[in-house]
Amino acid sequence: MMHTEPEVFGAISHPARRRMLDLLVDGDRPVNEIAENFEMSRPAVSQHLRVLLGAGLVTEQRHGRERRYRLVPEQLEPVRDWIAHYERFWDDNFTRLRRHLEKGDKR
Amino acid sequence: MMHTEPEVFGAISHPARRRMLDLLVDGDRPVNEIAENFEMSRPAVSQHLRVLLGAGLVTEQRHGRERRYRLVPEQLEPVRDWIAHYERFWDDNFTRLRRHLEKGDKR
DNA sequence: TTGACAGGTAAGCATCTCCTTACGCATTAT
DNA sequence: ATAATGCGTAAGGAGATGCTTACCTGTCAA
């Protein structure tokens, strides 16, 4: 299954979906247990889960009449990789200094 | 100026806006120079820049009739912080082991 | 087998997003 | 002063998003 990077960025752009992933950090959960944490209707939750599924950020396991969702954290790697490119600009003083010296004053 | 975290996630959800930030890593740039790199019309570029501005990810400097945009990488920190919460699940075997021992098998 | 429960799909609607073209307004060049 | 340049805003339209209610299917329990 191929997941394009943009799909992941889109999937995490909604606060509810980020909270869903946060919930799944503590373990797999069935839909109703996830839905308890949100004001929206259960179908709305299902739809958010489909987006996460589409981005490969979660998988589904059927257990009887339940469907448990499981986090697939590796799929966040493109986000981490992209962000990593910027981190040095705010939390690495040596790099900032080096950059300053290399490029001259940009002001 | 207050910027809500969700605004940042939304801002970076569009590939064009991520590429714009990537361009600004190498230094401040006027709009036309940014626009050269995209197929879309210049107004469309302006509108993307407004989104980035709204999220606090860039600032504007007027230089004569030009407006140079400058990256404000610290604003990406909420994204980094959120992502950091997940990194250990794919690239830190010790943490994974520790977690496993602490919490017991969740399967 | 009948009912309750888990949870997905359908349909409809409001709103947002992203793009376009047309235009306006400064600033610089002639 | 006039024209050209840089770049924003306005308006409008196509399609995506995000929500809702109504409905359907599959599983478990009585």
PDB file of C-alpha atoms (C1' of nucleotides) in Angstrom:
ATOM      1  CA  MET A   1       0.000   0.000   0.000  1.00  0.00           C
ATOM      2  CA  MET A   2       1.419   3.362  -0.991  1.00  0.00           C
ATOM      3  CA  HIS A   3       0.733   6.396   1.111  1.00  0.00           C
ATOM      4  CA  THR A   4       1.760   9.756  -0.188  1.00  0.00           C
ATOM      5  CA  GLU A   5       3.398  12.095   2.239  1.00  0.00           C
ATOM      6  CA  PRO A   6       0.808  14.869   1.744  1.00  0.00           C
ATOM      7  CA  GLU A   7      -1.899  12.473   2.886  1.00  0.00           C
ATOM      8  CA  VAL A   8      -0.235  12.201   6.275  1.00  0.00           C
ATOM      9  CA  PHE A   9       0.102  15.942   6.710  1.00  0.00           C
ATOM     10  CA  GLY A  10      -3.537  16.349   5.824  1.00  0.00           C
ATOM     11  CA  ALA A  11      -4.597  13.619   8.200  1.00  0.00           C
ATOM     12  CA  ILE A  12      -2.923  15.235  11.195  1.00  0.00           C
ATOM     13  CA  SER A  13      -4.169  18.701  10.304  1.00  0.00           C
ATOM     14  CA  HIS A  14      -7.437  18.156  12.187  1.00  0.00           C
ATOM     15  CA  PRO A  15      -7.281  18.440  15.974  1.00  0.00           C
ATOM     16  CA  ALA A  16      -9.769  15.641  16.493  1.00  0.00           C
ATOM     17  CA  ARG A  17      -7.649  13.265  14.461  1.00  0.00           C
ATOM     18  CA  ARG A  18      -4.541  14.191  16.396  1.00  0.00           C
ATOM     19  CA  ARG A  19      -6.405  13.522  19.618  1.00  0.00           C
ATOM     20  CA  MET A  20      -7.494  10.158  18.277  1.00  0.00           C
ATOM     21  CA  LEU A  21      -3.903   9.214  17.588  1.00  0.00           C
ATOM     22  CA  ASP A  22      -2.985  10.433  21.061  1.00  0.00           C
ATOM     23  CA  LEU A  23      -5.602   8.144  22.533  1.00  0.00           C
ATOM     24  CA  LEU A  24      -4.252   5.179  20.625  1.00  0.00           C
ATOM     25  CA  VAL A  25      -0.795   5.681  22.078  1.00  0.00           C
ATOM     26  CA  ASP A  26      -2.009   3.964  25.224  1.00  0.00           C
ATOM     27  CA  GLY A  27      -3.218   0.944  23.321  1.00  0.00           C
ATOM     28  CA  ASP A  28      -5.684  -0.272  20.751  1.00  0.00           C
ATOM     29  CA  ARG A  29      -9.253   0.862  21.205  1.00  0.00           C
ATOM     30  CA  PRO A  30     -12.660   0.076  19.728  1.00  0.00           C
ATOM     31  CA  VAL A  31     -14.571   2.870  18.025  1.00  0.00           C
ATOM     32  CA  ASN A  32     -17.040   3.480  20.827  1.00  0.00           C
ATOM     33  CA  GLU A  33     -14.282   3.963  23.320  1.00  0.00           C
ATOM     34  CA  ILE A  34     -12.666   6.464  21.024  1.00  0.00           C
ATOM     35  CA  ALA A  35     -15.972   8.194  20.375  1.00  0.00           C
ATOM     36  CA  GLU A  36     -16.594   8.732  24.093  1.00  0.00           C
ATOM     37  CA  ASN A  37     -13.871  11.323  24.051  1.00  0.00           C
ATOM     38  CA  PHE A  38     -15.512  13.502  21.439  1.00  0.00           C
ATOM     39  CA  GLU A  39     -18.602  15.618  21.204  1.00  0.00           C
ATOM     40  CA  MET A  40     -19.316  14.691  17.631  1.00  0.00           C
ATOM     41  CA  SER A  41     -21.537  11.837  16.471  1.00  0.00           C
ATOM     42  CA  ARG A  42     -20.124   8.339  16.152  1.00  0.00           C
ATOM     43  CA  PRO A  43     -20.365   8.343  12.336  1.00  0.00           C
ATOM     44  CA  ALA A  44     -18.252  11.485  12.332  1.00  0.00           C
ATOM     45  CA  VAL A  45     -15.692   9.614  14.394  1.00  0.00           C
ATOM     46  CA  SER A  46     -15.828   6.728  11.924  1.00  0.00           C
ATOM     47  CA  GLN A  47     -15.127   9.146   9.116  1.00  0.00           C
ATOM     48  CA  HIS A  48     -12.136  10.605  10.872  1.00  0.00           C
ATOM     49  CA  LEU A  49     -10.863   7.095  11.441  1.00  0.00           C
ATOM     50  CA  ARG A  50     -11.180   6.392   7.752  1.00  0.00           C
ATOM     51  CA  VAL A  51      -8.975   9.370   7.014  1.00  0.00           C
ATOM     52  CA  LEU A  52      -6.387   8.064   9.454  1.00  0.00           C
ATOM     53  CA  LEU A  53      -6.713   4.637   7.875  1.00  0.00           C
ATOM     54  CA  GLY A  54      -6.250   6.137   4.437  1.00  0.00           C
ATOM     55  CA  ALA A  55      -3.052   7.801   5.585  1.00  0.00           C
ATOM     56  CA  GLY A  56      -1.849   4.527   7.048  1.00  0.00           C
ATOM     57  CA  LEU A  57      -1.668   6.036  10.512  1.00  0.00           C
ATOM     58  CA  VAL A  58      -3.913   3.364  12.002  1.00  0.00           C
ATOM     59  CA  THR A  59      -4.961  -0.178  11.218  1.00  0.00           C
ATOM     60  CA  GLU A  60      -8.148  -2.033  12.004  1.00  0.00           C
ATOM     61  CA  GLN A  61      -8.540  -5.362  13.762  1.00  0.00           C
ATOM     62  CA  ARG A  62     -11.859  -7.077  13.928  1.00  0.00           C
ATOM     63  CA  HIS A  63     -12.541  -8.749  17.250  1.00  0.00           C
ATOM     64  CA  GLY A  64     -16.016 -10.162  17.177  1.00  0.00           C
ATOM     65  CA  ARG A  65     -18.332  -7.263  16.682  1.00  0.00           C
ATOM     66  CA  GLU A  66     -15.745  -4.753  17.673  1.00  0.00           C
ATOM     67  CA  ARG A  67     -13.140  -3.093  15.517  1.00  0.00           C
ATOM     68  CA  ARG A  68     -10.072  -2.071  17.353  1.00  0.00           C
ATOM     69  CA  TYR A  69      -7.884   0.598  15.942  1.00  0.00           C
ATOM     70  CA  ARG A  70      -4.173   0.417  16.348  1.00  0.00           C
ATOM     71  CA  LEU A  71      -1.643   3.198  15.952  1.00  0.00           C
ATOM     72  CA  VAL A  72       0.997   2.871  13.234  1.00  0.00           C
ATOM     73  CA  PRO A  73       3.398   5.517  14.466  1.00  0.00           C
ATOM     74  CA  GLU A  74       6.076   4.914  11.819  1.00  0.00           C
ATOM     75  CA  GLN A  75       3.769   6.544   9.319  1.00  0.00           C
ATOM     76  CA  LEU A  76       4.477   9.844  11.044  1.00  0.00           C
ATOM     77  CA  GLU A  77       8.064   9.636   9.939  1.00  0.00           C
ATOM     78  CA  PRO A  78       7.691  11.977   6.936  1.00  0.00           C
ATOM     79  CA  VAL A  79       6.407  14.620   9.312  1.00  0.00           C
ATOM     80  CA  ARG A  80       9.267  14.097  11.700  1.00  0.00           C
ATOM     81  CA  ASP A  81      11.760  14.157   8.845  1.00  0.00           C
ATOM     82  CA  TRP A  82      10.370  17.365   7.477  1.00  0.00           C
ATOM     83  CA  ILE A  83      10.285  19.037  10.864  1.00  0.00           C
ATOM     84  CA  ALA A  84      13.785  17.847  11.712  1.00  0.00           C
ATOM     85  CA  HIS A  85      15.044  20.044   8.934  1.00  0.00           C
ATOM     86  CA  TYR A  86      13.916  23.082  10.917  1.00  0.00           C
ATOM     87  CA  GLU A  87      14.662  22.143  14.480  1.00  0.00           C
ATOM     88  CA  ARG A  88      18.226  23.368  14.417  1.00  0.00           C
ATOM     89  CA  PHE A  89      16.984  26.881  13.760  1.00  0.00           C
ATOM     90  CA  TRP A  90      15.418  27.208  17.128  1.00  0.00           C
ATOM     91  CA  ASP A  91      17.116  24.824  19.498  1.00  0.00           C
ATOM     92  CA  ASP A  92      20.657  24.405  18.328  1.00  0.00           C
ATOM     93  CA  ASN A  93      22.688  27.458  19.144  1.00  0.00           C
ATOM     94  CA  PHE A  94      25.853  26.098  17.633  1.00  0.00           C
ATOM     95  CA  THR A  95      24.178  25.470  14.355  1.00  0.00           C
ATOM     96  CA  ARG A  96      22.615  28.899  14.455  1.00  0.00           C
ATOM     97  CA  LEU A  97      25.984  30.441  15.086  1.00  0.00           C
ATOM     98  CA  ARG A  98      27.593  28.429  12.328  1.00  0.00           C
ATOM     99  CA  ARG A  99      24.876  29.433   9.960  1.00  0.00           C
ATOM    100  CA  HIS A 100      25.313  33.047  10.907  1.00  0.00           C
ATOM    101  CA  LEU A 101      29.023  32.897  10.262  1.00  0.00           C
ATOM    102  CA  GLU A 102      28.651  31.038   6.978  1.00  0.00           C
ATOM    103  CA  LYS A 103      26.071  33.252   5.393  1.00  0.00           C
ATOM    104  CA  GLY A 104      26.732  36.659   6.881  1.00  0.00           C
ATOM    105  CA  ASP A 105      24.138  38.935   8.375  1.00  0.00           C
ATOM    106  CA  LYS A 106      20.805  38.376   6.689  1.00  0.00           C
ATOM    107  CA  ARG A 107      19.079  41.222   8.487  1.00  0.00           C
TER     108      ARG A 107
ATOM    109  CA  MET B   1      -0.023  37.868  18.638  1.00  0.00           C
ATOM    110  CA  MET B   2      -1.553  34.542  19.625  1.00  0.00           C
ATOM    111  CA  HIS B   3      -1.392  31.647  17.229  1.00  0.00           C
ATOM    112  CA  THR B   4      -3.320  28.546  18.029  1.00  0.00           C
ATOM    113  CA  GLU B   5      -1.581  25.271  17.513  1.00  0.00           C
ATOM    114  CA  PRO B   6      -4.182  23.909  15.068  1.00  0.00           C
ATOM    115  CA  GLU B   7      -3.505  26.865  12.781  1.00  0.00           C
ATOM    116  CA  VAL B   8       0.080  25.704  12.353  1.00  0.00           C
ATOM    117  CA  PHE B   9      -0.919  22.131  11.544  1.00  0.00           C
ATOM    118  CA  GLY B  10      -3.368  23.415   8.993  1.00  0.00           C
ATOM    119  CA  ALA B  11      -0.808  25.725   7.477  1.00  0.00           C
ATOM    120  CA  ILE B  12       1.699  22.963   6.838  1.00  0.00           C
ATOM    121  CA  SER B  13      -0.925  20.563   5.536  1.00  0.00           C
ATOM    122  CA  HIS B  14      -0.614  21.912   1.993  1.00  0.00           C
ATOM    123  CA  PRO B  15       2.415  20.754   0.007  1.00  0.00           C
ATOM    124  CA  ALA B  16       2.858  24.123  -1.684  1.00  0.00           C
ATOM    125  CA  ARG B  17       3.075  25.854   1.681  1.00  0.00           C
ATOM    126  CA  ARG B  18       5.637  23.381   2.932  1.00  0.00           C
ATOM    127  CA  ARG B  19       7.701  24.002  -0.181  1.00  0.00           C
ATOM    128  CA  MET B  20       7.449  27.731   0.433  1.00  0.00           C
ATOM    129  CA  LEU B  21       8.835  27.316   3.907  1.00  0.00           C
ATOM    130  CA  ASP B  22      11.557  25.106   2.487  1.00  0.00           C
ATOM    131  CA  LEU B  23      12.509  27.874   0.079  1.00  0.00           C
ATOM    132  CA  LEU B  24      12.698  30.411   2.874  1.00  0.00           C
ATOM    133  CA  VAL B  25      15.187  28.286   4.770  1.00  0.00           C
ATOM    134  CA  ASP B  26      17.875  29.619   2.447  1.00  0.00           C
ATOM    135  CA  GLY B  27      16.985  33.206   3.181  1.00  0.00           C
ATOM    136  CA  ASP B  28      14.301  35.830   2.874  1.00  0.00           C
ATOM    137  CA  ARG B  29      12.645  36.143  -0.509  1.00  0.00           C
ATOM    138  CA  PRO B  30      10.261  38.498  -2.279  1.00  0.00           C
ATOM    139  CA  VAL B  31       6.966  37.102  -3.533  1.00  0.00           C
ATOM    140  CA  ASN B  32       7.916  36.927  -7.184  1.00  0.00           C
ATOM    141  CA  GLU B  33      10.962  34.897  -6.435  1.00  0.00           C
ATOM    142  CA  ILE B  34       8.846  32.495  -4.430  1.00  0.00           C
ATOM    143  CA  ALA B  35       6.194  32.379  -7.129  1.00  0.00           C
ATOM    144  CA  GLU B  36       8.735  31.361  -9.790  1.00  0.00           C
ATOM    145  CA  ASN B  37       8.878  27.972  -8.147  1.00  0.00           C
ATOM    146  CA  PHE B  38       5.202  27.211  -8.523  1.00  0.00           C
ATOM    147  CA  GLU B  39       2.818  26.585 -11.370  1.00  0.00           C
ATOM    148  CA  MET B  40      -0.045  28.455  -9.776  1.00  0.00           C
ATOM    149  CA  SER B  41      -0.848  32.127 -10.304  1.00  0.00           C
ATOM    150  CA  ARG B  42       0.871  34.769  -8.218  1.00  0.00           C
ATOM    151  CA  PRO B  43      -2.298  35.684  -6.316  1.00  0.00           C
ATOM    152  CA  ALA B  44      -2.589  32.064  -5.301  1.00  0.00           C
ATOM    153  CA  VAL B  45       0.939  32.287  -3.952  1.00  0.00           C
ATOM    154  CA  SER B  46       0.016  35.460  -2.081  1.00  0.00           C
ATOM    155  CA  GLN B  47      -2.887  33.654  -0.509  1.00  0.00           C
ATOM    156  CA  HIS B  48      -0.738  30.783   0.621  1.00  0.00           C
ATOM    157  CA  LEU B  49       1.659  33.300   2.110  1.00  0.00           C
ATOM    158  CA  ARG B  50      -1.203  34.853   4.031  1.00  0.00           C
ATOM    159  CA  VAL B  51      -2.003  31.497   5.542  1.00  0.00           C
ATOM    160  CA  LEU B  52       1.609  31.100   6.603  1.00  0.00           C
ATOM    161  CA  LEU B  53       1.533  34.630   7.960  1.00  0.00           C
ATOM    162  CA  GLY B  54      -1.629  33.868   9.889  1.00  0.00           C
ATOM    163  CA  ALA B  55       0.028  30.874  11.469  1.00  0.00           C
ATOM    164  CA  GLY B  56       3.023  32.996  12.373  1.00  0.00           C
ATOM    165  CA  LEU B  57       5.312  30.828  10.291  1.00  0.00           C
ATOM    166  CA  VAL B  58       6.588  33.765   8.273  1.00  0.00           C
ATOM    167  CA  THR B  59       6.872  37.524   8.657  1.00  0.00           C
ATOM    168  CA  GLU B  60       6.823  40.249   6.047  1.00  0.00           C
ATOM    169  CA  GLN B  61       9.364  43.021   5.505  1.00  0.00           C
ATOM    170  CA  ARG B  62       8.692  45.835   3.121  1.00  0.00           C
ATOM    171  CA  HIS B  63      11.667  46.926   1.107  1.00  0.00           C
ATOM    172  CA  GLY B  64      10.568  49.552  -1.339  1.00  0.00           C
ATOM    173  CA  ARG B  65       7.978  47.944  -3.539  1.00  0.00           C
ATOM    174  CA  GLU B  66       9.048  44.468  -2.571  1.00  0.00           C
ATOM    175  CA  ARG B  67       7.839  42.399   0.339  1.00  0.00           C
ATOM    176  CA  ARG B  68      10.302  39.904   1.587  1.00  0.00           C
ATOM    177  CA  TYR B  69       9.104  36.946   3.523  1.00  0.00           C
ATOM    178  CA  ARG B  70      11.136  35.559   6.339  1.00  0.00           C
ATOM    179  CA  LEU B  71      10.835  32.174   7.984  1.00  0.00           C
ATOM    180  CA  VAL B  72       9.925  31.998  11.680  1.00  0.00           C
ATOM    181  CA  PRO B  73      10.919  28.410  12.352  1.00  0.00           C
ATOM    182  CA  GLU B  74      10.186  28.490  16.091  1.00  0.00           C
ATOM    183  CA  GLN B  75       6.511  28.492  15.216  1.00  0.00           C
ATOM    184  CA  LEU B  76       6.907  24.896  14.122  1.00  0.00           C
ATOM    185  CA  GLU B  77       7.641  23.905  17.664  1.00  0.00           C
ATOM    186  CA  PRO B  78       4.118  22.636  18.469  1.00  0.00           C
ATOM    187  CA  VAL B  79       4.456  20.247  15.557  1.00  0.00           C
ATOM    188  CA  ARG B  80       7.846  19.074  16.684  1.00  0.00           C
ATOM    189  CA  ASP B  81       6.574  18.664  20.234  1.00  0.00           C
ATOM    190  CA  TRP B  82       3.592  16.675  19.129  1.00  0.00           C
ATOM    191  CA  ILE B  83       5.627  14.463  16.848  1.00  0.00           C
ATOM    192  CA  ALA B  84       8.298  13.960  19.498  1.00  0.00           C
ATOM    193  CA  HIS B  85       5.714  12.118  21.520  1.00  0.00           C
ATOM    194  CA  TYR B  86       5.654   9.409  18.853  1.00  0.00           C
ATOM    195  CA  GLU B  87       9.249   9.171  17.755  1.00  0.00           C
ATOM    196  CA  ARG B  88      10.244   6.726  20.410  1.00  0.00           C
ATOM    197  CA  PHE B  89       7.835   4.204  18.931  1.00  0.00           C
ATOM    198  CA  TRP B  90       9.847   3.797  15.811  1.00  0.00           C
ATOM    199  CA  ASP B  91      13.408   4.744  16.505  1.00  0.00           C
ATOM    200  CA  ASP B  92      14.211   4.126  20.146  1.00  0.00           C
ATOM    201  CA  ASN B  93      14.439   0.482  20.951  1.00  0.00           C
ATOM    202  CA  PHE B  94      15.408   1.068  24.543  1.00  0.00           C
ATOM    203  CA  THR B  95      12.388   3.179  25.151  1.00  0.00           C
ATOM    204  CA  ARG B  96      10.225   0.628  23.444  1.00  0.00           C
ATOM    205  CA  LEU B  97      11.645  -2.062  25.660  1.00  0.00           C
ATOM    206  CA  ARG B  98      11.219   0.035  28.779  1.00  0.00           C
ATOM    207  CA  ARG B  99       7.659   0.769  27.848  1.00  0.00           C
ATOM    208  CA  HIS B 100       7.006  -2.879  27.251  1.00  0.00           C
ATOM    209  CA  LEU B 101       8.372  -3.784  30.681  1.00  0.00           C
ATOM    210  CA  GLU B 102       6.528  -0.977  32.453  1.00  0.00           C
ATOM    211  CA  LYS B 103       3.132  -1.541  31.005  1.00  0.00           C
ATOM    212  CA  GLY B 104       2.994  -5.223  30.257  1.00  0.00           C
ATOM    213  CA  ASP B 105       1.805  -6.732  27.021  1.00  0.00           C
ATOM    214  CA  LYS B 106      -1.015  -4.678  25.561  1.00  0.00           C
ATOM    215  CA  ARG B 107      -1.803  -7.086  22.768  1.00  0.00           C
TER     216      ARG B 107
ATOM    217  C1'  DT C   1     -34.942 -16.515  16.574  1.00  0.00           C
ATOM    218  C1'  DT C   2     -35.248 -12.154  18.280  1.00  0.00           C
ATOM    219  C1'  DG C   3     -33.229  -8.359  20.006  1.00  0.00           C
ATOM    220  C1'  DA C   4     -29.409  -5.457  21.393  1.00  0.00           C
ATOM    221  C1'  DC C   5     -25.059  -3.698  20.235  1.00  0.00           C
ATOM    222  C1'  DA C   6     -20.820  -2.312  17.414  1.00  0.00           C
ATOM    223  C1'  DG C   7     -19.896   0.275  13.791  1.00  0.00           C
ATOM    224  C1'  DG C   8     -19.898   1.165   8.862  1.00  0.00           C
ATOM    225  C1'  DT C   9     -22.310   3.599   4.636  1.00  0.00           C
ATOM    226  C1'  DA C  10     -25.590   6.966   2.373  1.00  0.00           C
ATOM    227  C1'  DA C  11     -27.336  11.297   1.686  1.00  0.00           C
ATOM    228  C1'  DG C  12     -27.635  16.005   2.482  1.00  0.00           C
ATOM    229  C1'  DC C  13     -26.035  20.358   3.873  1.00  0.00           C
ATOM    230  C1'  DA C  14     -22.983  24.255   5.318  1.00  0.00           C
ATOM    231  C1'  DT C  15     -18.674  25.803   5.190  1.00  0.00           C
ATOM    232  C1'  DC C  16     -13.933  25.926   3.906  1.00  0.00           C
ATOM    233  C1'  DT C  17     -10.147  25.520   0.558  1.00  0.00           C
ATOM    234  C1'  DC C  18      -7.797  26.522  -3.415  1.00  0.00           C
ATOM    235  C1'  DC C  19      -7.681  28.107  -7.620  1.00  0.00           C
ATOM    236  C1'  DT C  20      -8.668  31.507 -11.229  1.00  0.00           C
ATOM    237  C1'  DT C  21      -9.206  36.431 -13.531  1.00  0.00           C
ATOM    238  C1'  DA C  22      -9.852  41.279 -12.837  1.00  0.00           C
ATOM    239  C1'  DC C  23      -8.547  45.108 -10.533  1.00  0.00           C
ATOM    240  C1'  DG C  24      -6.311  48.472  -7.177  1.00  0.00           C
ATOM    241  C1'  DC C  25      -2.436  50.725  -5.031  1.00  0.00           C
ATOM    242  C1'  DA C  26       2.278  51.845  -4.032  1.00  0.00           C
ATOM    243  C1'  DT C  27       6.881  52.393  -5.571  1.00  0.00           C
ATOM    244  C1'  DT C  28      10.430  52.856  -8.958  1.00  0.00           C
ATOM    245  C1'  DA C  29      12.115  53.886 -13.641  1.00  0.00           C
ATOM    246  C1'  DT C  30      11.840  56.866 -17.892  1.00  0.00           C
TER     247       DT C  30
ATOM    248  C1'  DA D   1       3.884  62.776 -15.552  1.00  0.00           C
ATOM    249  C1'  DT D   2       3.524  58.203 -17.374  1.00  0.00           C
ATOM    250  C1'  DA D   3       4.510  53.711 -17.528  1.00  0.00           C
ATOM    251  C1'  DA D   4       6.041  49.521 -15.559  1.00  0.00           C
ATOM    252  C1'  DT D   5       6.751  46.627 -11.613  1.00  0.00           C
ATOM    253  C1'  DG D   6       5.569  44.291  -7.187  1.00  0.00           C
ATOM    254  C1'  DC D   7       2.066  42.472  -4.901  1.00  0.00           C
ATOM    255  C1'  DG D   8      -2.139  42.712  -2.497  1.00  0.00           C
ATOM    256  C1'  DT D   9      -7.543  42.288  -2.489  1.00  0.00           C
ATOM    257  C1'  DA D  10     -12.144  41.079  -4.633  1.00  0.00           C
ATOM    258  C1'  DA D  11     -15.160  37.989  -6.555  1.00  0.00           C
ATOM    259  C1'  DG D  12     -16.555  33.731  -8.055  1.00  0.00           C
ATOM    260  C1'  DG D  13     -16.607  28.824  -8.828  1.00  0.00           C
ATOM    261  C1'  DA D  14     -15.326  23.742  -8.292  1.00  0.00           C
ATOM    262  C1'  DG D  15     -14.430  20.592  -5.261  1.00  0.00           C
ATOM    263  C1'  DA D  16     -13.122  18.971  -0.568  1.00  0.00           C
ATOM    264  C1'  DT D  17     -14.307  18.721   4.481  1.00  0.00           C
ATOM    265  C1'  DG D  18     -16.855  17.952   8.359  1.00  0.00           C
ATOM    266  C1'  DC D  19     -20.874  17.447  10.404  1.00  0.00           C
ATOM    267  C1'  DT D  20     -25.558  15.572  10.904  1.00  0.00           C
ATOM    268  C1'  DT D  21     -29.579  11.902  10.741  1.00  0.00           C
ATOM    269  C1'  DA D  22     -31.223   7.700   8.809  1.00  0.00           C
ATOM    270  C1'  DC D  23     -30.255   3.259   7.616  1.00  0.00           C
ATOM    271  C1'  DC D  24     -27.860  -1.331   6.996  1.00  0.00           C
ATOM    272  C1'  DT D  25     -25.004  -5.272   8.258  1.00  0.00           C
ATOM    273  C1'  DG D  26     -22.684  -8.465  11.220  1.00  0.00           C
ATOM    274  C1'  DT D  27     -22.030 -10.423  15.839  1.00  0.00           C
ATOM    275  C1'  DC D  28     -23.320 -11.768  20.426  1.00  0.00           C
ATOM    276  C1'  DA D  29     -26.748 -12.764  24.040  1.00  0.00           C
ATOM    277  C1'  DA D  30     -31.332 -14.360  25.722  1.00  0.00           C
TER     278       DA D  30
END
